[in-house]
């Protein structure tokens, strides 16, 4: 007697919707995130952006580190690589360098990106490797059950700061601008329409694009980065902001009390791939046999 094998993690309703073409780019795996987590809006945002841009599934890769956010590749129907804690960017850089035709999207959390993986961001930005980095900032370590992270607010009480976090948070936007990022934007999981447009714009940029996504962890932070607080704090990028003006972008990044949503900065300059092509051409010219 044969026993019917039912695939695990398959949600039949989701499969129906996906096969009808309405939710192309969603995988059959149902997200394992807590109900209400901001990350649901990000997975929807990426799948909408992929639809809008008609990205070929077999030419697109999503690379993550470790964290609740880094489970992301399971939930999209694209090539995926769930790597090691903090190592999404080196792996994404390697993938893009090996096959320049791929669209490569790195994803991860504030702990993954700015604690253990913090050393990699500067190099990806300065090299201008042509990948997109979606950073899900919930100001806490979600997966390991609520420890203080590099972007936790002063005063946040967590399991590792039982007398409230005394440290000032990093300012990721200001850091990226000083590292030489060529596209920088900010979005909020509570504004899904704006978020999906920002994801598409970040992917469309040629060079290293960094999208900072503010997102509540509804399970381990009940006081700081909540939907209510963030909803009251966020604002549009002021009208008249010139996204080619680095100093104006830096000034905007300093206002962390009222985080601005939109495009902070962009710049056109050669990518890492362009630089390698140019070096290869020079090397070929140097070693070419002389013709007379
Ligand atoms: C080398 C190593 N150190 C520590 C851990 C434990 N760890 C797993 S995820 C994580 C932090 C995740 O926080 P974040 O990147 O903010 O993701 P979130 O869960 O909030 O989405 C830590 C410390 C690990 N998996 N590997
Ligand atoms: S623990 Fe926090 S970050 Fe992780 S899935 Fe739950 S709400 Fe989201
Ligand atoms: Mg986090």
Short mmCIF file of C-alpha atoms and ligand atoms in Angstrom, two decimals:
data_model
loop_
_atom_site.label_atom_id
_atom_site.label_comp_id
_atom_site.label_asym_id
_atom_site.label_seq_id
_atom_site.Cartn_x
_atom_site.Cartn_y
_atom_site.Cartn_z
CA UNK A 1 0.00 0.00 0.00
CA UNK A 2 1.45 3.34 -0.94
CA UNK A 3 1.18 6.17 1.53
CA UNK A 4 0.35 9.52 -0.11
CA UNK A 5 3.13 12.02 0.52
CA UNK A 6 1.93 15.48 1.41
CA UNK A 7 4.52 18.21 0.95
CA UNK A 8 5.39 19.99 4.20
CA UNK A 9 4.95 23.75 4.58
CA UNK A 10 2.61 23.84 1.61
CA UNK A 11 -0.46 25.97 2.01
CA UNK A 12 -3.06 24.81 -0.48
CA UNK A 13 -4.84 28.16 -0.62
CA UNK A 14 -1.57 29.95 -1.37
CA UNK A 15 -0.82 27.38 -4.09
CA UNK A 16 -4.21 28.04 -5.72
CA UNK A 17 -3.67 31.79 -5.63
CA UNK A 18 -0.16 31.46 -6.99
CA UNK A 19 -1.17 29.13 -9.79
CA UNK A 20 -3.87 31.57 -10.79
CA UNK A 21 -1.02 34.03 -11.45
CA UNK A 22 -2.28 36.59 -8.93
CA UNK A 23 0.64 36.11 -6.60
CA UNK A 24 3.43 35.11 -8.92
CA UNK A 25 6.83 35.06 -7.17
CA UNK A 26 5.40 33.80 -3.85
CA UNK A 27 6.62 30.32 -2.96
CA UNK A 28 4.36 27.59 -1.60
CA UNK A 29 5.90 28.01 1.85
CA UNK A 30 3.76 29.89 4.32
CA UNK A 31 5.83 32.48 6.27
CA UNK A 32 6.68 31.31 9.77
CA UNK A 33 6.70 34.87 11.15
CA UNK A 34 4.49 35.93 14.08
CA UNK A 35 1.08 37.32 13.09
CA UNK A 36 1.46 41.08 12.69
CA UNK A 37 5.23 41.05 12.01
CA UNK A 38 6.21 43.83 9.63
CA UNK A 39 8.06 41.35 7.42
CA UNK A 40 4.84 40.18 5.74
CA UNK A 41 4.61 43.59 4.07
CA UNK A 42 8.19 43.23 2.83
CA UNK A 43 7.62 39.85 1.19
CA UNK A 44 4.52 41.28 -0.47
CA UNK A 45 6.53 44.34 -1.47
CA UNK A 46 9.24 42.28 -3.17
CA UNK A 47 6.78 40.02 -4.98
CA UNK A 48 4.84 43.06 -6.25
CA UNK A 49 8.09 44.69 -7.37
CA UNK A 50 9.15 41.49 -9.20
CA UNK A 51 5.75 41.39 -10.93
CA UNK A 52 5.92 45.04 -11.91
CA UNK A 53 9.46 44.63 -13.26
CA UNK A 54 8.72 41.22 -14.79
CA UNK A 55 11.97 39.86 -13.34
CA UNK A 56 12.85 36.43 -14.74
CA UNK A 57 12.68 33.90 -11.90
CA UNK A 58 15.70 31.97 -13.13
CA UNK A 59 17.82 35.12 -13.31
CA UNK A 60 17.06 36.48 -9.83
CA UNK A 61 18.63 35.43 -6.54
CA UNK A 62 17.77 36.38 -2.95
CA UNK A 63 20.56 35.93 -0.41
CA UNK A 64 20.14 36.19 3.36
CA UNK A 65 22.07 35.76 6.61
CA UNK A 66 20.42 34.47 9.80
CA UNK A 67 17.46 35.93 11.66
CA UNK A 68 13.67 36.01 11.34
CA UNK A 69 14.23 38.40 8.42
CA UNK A 70 16.72 36.03 6.84
CA UNK A 71 14.08 33.32 6.43
CA UNK A 72 12.87 35.48 3.58
CA UNK A 73 14.26 33.39 0.63
CA UNK A 74 11.95 30.50 1.57
CA UNK A 75 8.88 32.60 0.94
CA UNK A 76 9.64 33.79 -2.58
CA UNK A 77 9.77 31.73 -5.75
CA UNK A 78 13.25 32.85 -6.82
CA UNK A 79 16.71 31.36 -6.40
CA UNK A 80 17.63 31.67 -2.74
CA UNK A 81 20.63 31.22 -0.46
CA UNK A 82 20.16 31.25 3.33
CA UNK A 83 23.81 31.71 4.31
CA UNK A 84 25.55 32.31 7.65
CA UNK A 85 24.90 34.98 10.25
CA UNK A 86 26.19 38.30 8.85
CA UNK A 87 27.47 36.87 5.58
CA UNK A 88 24.74 37.75 3.07
CA UNK A 89 26.73 40.54 1.42
CA UNK A 90 29.97 38.63 0.69
CA UNK A 91 27.94 35.74 -0.78
CA UNK A 92 25.76 38.13 -2.82
CA UNK A 93 28.89 39.90 -4.07
CA UNK A 94 30.37 36.55 -5.13
CA UNK A 95 27.19 35.51 -6.96
CA UNK A 96 26.99 38.81 -8.85
CA UNK A 97 30.68 38.74 -9.70
CA UNK A 98 30.43 35.18 -11.05
CA UNK A 99 27.33 35.93 -13.15
CA UNK A 100 26.75 39.57 -13.91
CA UNK A 101 23.43 38.86 -15.69
CA UNK A 102 21.69 37.94 -12.43
CA UNK A 103 19.62 40.34 -10.36
CA UNK A 104 20.94 39.81 -6.83
CA UNK A 105 19.03 40.94 -3.74
CA UNK A 106 20.56 40.59 -0.26
CA UNK A 107 18.19 40.70 2.74
CA UNK A 108 18.65 40.62 6.49
CA UNK A 109 18.05 42.22 9.85
CA UNK A 110 19.68 44.96 11.91
CA UNK A 111 21.62 42.39 13.96
CA UNK A 112 22.75 40.45 10.91
CA UNK A 113 23.74 43.59 9.01
CA UNK A 114 25.11 45.92 11.68
CA UNK A 115 26.41 43.62 14.44
CA UNK A 116 28.12 40.45 13.20
CA UNK A 117 28.01 41.49 9.52
CA UNK A 118 28.76 45.18 10.02
CA UNK A 119 32.22 45.02 8.46
CA UNK A 120 30.87 43.90 5.09
CA UNK A 121 28.53 46.80 4.35
CA UNK A 122 31.29 49.38 3.93
CA UNK A 123 33.03 47.27 1.29
CA UNK A 124 29.92 46.45 -0.72
CA UNK A 125 29.07 50.16 -0.78
CA UNK A 126 32.53 51.44 -1.69
CA UNK A 127 32.97 48.82 -4.42
CA UNK A 128 29.54 49.72 -5.78
CA UNK A 129 28.74 46.08 -6.46
CA UNK A 130 25.53 46.02 -8.48
CA UNK A 131 23.24 44.37 -5.89
CA UNK A 132 20.33 45.53 -3.74
CA UNK A 133 20.39 45.27 0.05
CA UNK A 134 17.04 45.28 1.85
CA UNK A 135 17.74 45.84 5.56
CA UNK A 136 14.80 44.99 7.85
CA UNK A 137 15.31 47.15 10.94
CA UNK A 138 13.14 46.15 13.89
CA UNK A 139 15.69 47.39 16.43
CA UNK A 140 16.00 44.00 18.15
CA UNK A 141 17.17 40.42 17.64
CA UNK A 142 13.85 38.72 16.86
CA UNK A 143 14.91 35.14 16.09
CA UNK A 144 16.86 34.67 19.33
CA UNK A 145 13.95 36.03 21.36
CA UNK A 146 14.53 39.70 21.92
CA UNK A 147 18.06 40.88 22.67
CA UNK A 148 19.38 44.43 22.29
CA UNK A 149 20.65 45.15 18.76
CA UNK A 150 22.90 47.88 17.32
CA UNK A 151 19.81 49.90 16.36
CA UNK A 152 17.82 49.41 19.60
CA UNK A 153 16.51 52.65 21.06
CA UNK A 154 17.99 54.09 24.25
CA UNK A 155 15.89 52.84 27.18
CA UNK A 156 14.58 49.69 25.48
CA UNK A 157 14.27 46.91 28.03
CA UNK A 158 15.33 43.54 26.65
CA UNK A 159 16.63 40.23 27.96
CA UNK A 160 20.21 41.52 27.56
CA UNK A 161 19.42 45.04 28.86
CA UNK A 162 17.24 44.30 31.91
CA UNK A 163 18.03 47.78 33.31
CA UNK A 164 17.14 49.39 29.94
CA UNK A 165 19.48 49.89 27.00
CA UNK A 166 21.95 52.69 27.87
CA UNK A 167 23.60 52.80 24.42
CA UNK A 168 22.82 55.17 21.57
CA UNK A 169 21.69 53.37 18.41
CA UNK A 170 23.81 53.42 15.26
CA UNK A 171 22.61 55.64 12.43
CA UNK A 172 22.65 53.22 9.45
CA UNK A 173 21.66 55.85 6.87
CA UNK A 174 24.50 58.16 7.85
CA UNK A 175 26.92 55.23 7.87
CA UNK A 176 25.90 54.14 4.37
CA UNK A 177 26.26 57.67 3.01
CA UNK A 178 29.76 57.93 4.39
CA UNK A 179 30.65 54.48 3.01
CA UNK A 180 29.87 55.73 -0.50
CA UNK A 181 26.50 54.06 -1.21
CA UNK A 182 25.22 54.98 -4.68
CA UNK A 183 21.46 54.62 -3.91
CA UNK A 184 19.91 55.11 -0.48
CA UNK A 185 16.26 55.04 0.52
CA UNK A 186 14.06 54.45 3.52
CA UNK A 187 10.64 52.80 3.75
CA UNK A 188 8.28 51.54 6.45
CA UNK A 189 6.50 48.19 6.61
CA UNK A 190 3.34 50.04 7.69
CA UNK A 191 3.23 51.88 4.32
CA UNK A 192 3.12 48.89 1.94
CA UNK A 193 2.28 50.81 -1.25
CA UNK A 194 5.22 53.14 -0.81
CA UNK A 195 7.44 50.22 0.23
CA UNK A 196 6.85 48.19 -2.93
CA UNK A 197 7.69 51.18 -5.14
CA UNK A 198 10.91 51.78 -3.20
CA UNK A 199 11.90 48.10 -3.56
CA UNK A 200 11.38 48.30 -7.33
CA UNK A 201 13.41 51.53 -7.56
CA UNK A 202 16.23 50.04 -5.48
CA UNK A 203 16.40 46.97 -7.75
CA UNK A 204 16.31 49.15 -10.88
CA UNK A 205 19.36 51.15 -9.72
CA UNK A 206 22.65 50.12 -11.35
CA UNK A 207 25.13 49.89 -8.46
CA UNK A 208 24.85 49.18 -4.73
CA UNK A 209 21.37 50.17 -3.56
CA UNK A 210 20.48 50.12 0.12
CA UNK A 211 16.87 50.28 1.31
CA UNK A 212 16.39 50.71 5.05
CA UNK A 213 12.99 49.28 6.03
CA UNK A 214 11.60 50.19 9.47
CA UNK A 215 9.57 47.24 10.72
CA UNK A 216 7.97 46.43 14.09
CA UNK A 217 8.77 43.23 16.00
CA UNK A 218 5.33 42.82 17.57
CA UNK A 219 6.45 39.97 19.84
CA UNK A 220 9.58 41.30 21.57
CA UNK A 221 9.20 45.09 21.42
CA UNK A 222 5.92 46.31 22.86
CA UNK A 223 7.11 49.82 23.69
CA UNK A 224 9.55 51.32 21.20
CA UNK A 225 9.27 50.53 17.48
CA UNK A 226 5.54 49.76 17.48
CA UNK A 227 3.10 50.46 14.62
CA UNK A 228 1.57 53.26 16.72
CA UNK A 229 4.90 54.95 17.46
CA UNK A 230 6.34 54.53 13.97
CA UNK A 231 3.07 55.60 12.37
CA UNK A 232 3.27 58.89 14.30
CA UNK A 233 7.00 59.44 13.65
CA UNK A 234 7.51 58.76 9.94
CA UNK A 235 7.13 61.55 7.39
CA UNK A 236 7.60 62.06 3.67
CA UNK A 237 10.95 63.26 2.33
CA UNK A 238 10.59 67.07 2.34
CA UNK A 239 9.56 68.53 -1.00
CA UNK A 240 12.52 70.06 -2.77
CA UNK A 241 15.05 67.55 -1.36
CA UNK A 242 17.75 67.08 -4.01
CA UNK A 243 18.72 63.37 -4.03
CA UNK A 244 22.01 64.15 -5.78
CA UNK A 245 23.13 66.37 -2.88
CA UNK A 246 25.17 64.21 -0.47
CA UNK A 247 25.25 66.81 2.33
CA UNK A 248 21.47 67.32 2.12
CA UNK A 249 21.01 63.54 2.39
CA UNK A 250 23.31 63.47 5.43
CA UNK A 251 21.33 66.23 7.12
CA UNK A 252 18.10 64.34 6.47
CA UNK A 253 19.62 61.13 7.85
CA UNK A 254 20.41 62.92 11.11
CA UNK A 255 16.75 63.46 11.89
CA UNK A 256 16.03 60.15 13.58
CA UNK A 257 13.07 61.51 15.58
CA UNK A 258 11.05 61.88 12.40
CA UNK A 259 12.42 59.28 9.94
CA UNK A 260 11.85 60.43 6.36
CA UNK A 261 10.49 57.92 3.84
CA UNK A 262 11.68 58.04 0.25
CA UNK A 263 14.83 58.45 -1.81
CA UNK A 264 17.66 60.12 0.14
CA UNK A 265 20.48 59.90 -2.37
CA UNK A 266 21.54 58.50 -5.71
CA UNK A 267 24.65 58.74 -7.82
CA UNK A 268 25.78 57.23 -11.14
CA UNK A 269 29.25 55.71 -11.11
CA UNK A 270 30.97 52.57 -12.43
CA UNK A 271 30.01 49.31 -10.71
CA UNK A 272 32.41 46.64 -9.50
CA UNK A 273 31.60 44.67 -12.69
CA UNK A 274 32.46 47.70 -14.87
CA UNK A 275 35.78 48.04 -13.05
CA UNK A 276 36.59 44.34 -13.58
CA UNK A 277 35.69 44.60 -17.31
CA UNK A 278 37.99 47.58 -17.65
CA UNK A 279 40.86 45.81 -15.85
CA UNK A 280 40.34 42.70 -18.03
CA UNK A 281 40.48 44.83 -21.19
CA UNK A 282 43.69 46.51 -20.02
CA UNK A 283 45.23 43.14 -19.14
CA UNK A 284 44.27 41.70 -22.56
CA UNK A 285 45.76 44.71 -24.34
CA UNK A 286 49.00 44.33 -22.36
CA UNK A 287 49.37 40.63 -23.18
CA UNK A 288 48.12 40.74 -26.80
CA UNK A 289 50.77 39.60 -29.31
CA UNK A 290 52.32 42.51 -31.20
CA UNK A 291 51.11 42.82 -34.82
CA UNK A 292 53.29 44.44 -37.44
C1 LIG B 1 27.78 33.09 14.48
C2 LIG B 1 26.42 33.25 15.10
N1 LIG B 1 26.28 34.01 16.19
C3 LIG B 1 25.06 34.19 16.73
C4 LIG B 1 23.98 33.55 16.21
C5 LIG B 1 22.63 33.71 16.88
N2 LIG B 1 21.74 34.60 16.15
C6 LIG B 1 20.90 34.14 15.20
S1 LIG B 1 19.93 35.32 14.53
C7 LIG B 1 20.65 36.49 15.54
C8 LIG B 1 20.21 37.93 15.52
C9 LIG B 1 19.14 38.20 14.53
O1 LIG B 1 18.74 39.53 14.62
P1 LIG B 1 18.41 40.36 13.33
O2 LIG B 1 19.47 40.23 12.33
O3 LIG B 1 18.07 41.73 13.77
O4 LIG B 1 17.17 39.60 12.72
P2 LIG B 1 15.64 39.53 13.18
O5 LIG B 1 15.51 38.18 13.83
O6 LIG B 1 15.37 40.64 14.11
O7 LIG B 1 14.89 39.63 11.90
C10 LIG B 1 21.62 35.95 16.36
C11 LIG B 1 22.42 36.71 17.35
C12 LIG B 1 24.16 32.75 15.06
N3 LIG B 1 23.14 32.15 14.45
N4 LIG B 1 25.39 32.62 14.52
S1 LIG B 2 9.96 37.51 16.63
FE1 LIG B 2 9.60 39.60 15.90
S2 LIG B 2 10.81 39.77 14.00
FE2 LIG B 2 10.58 37.59 14.47
S3 LIG B 2 8.75 36.94 13.31
FE3 LIG B 2 8.08 37.47 15.38
S4 LIG B 2 7.45 39.62 15.23
FE4 LIG B 2 8.71 39.18 13.42
MG1 LIG B 3 16.23 42.62 14.06
#
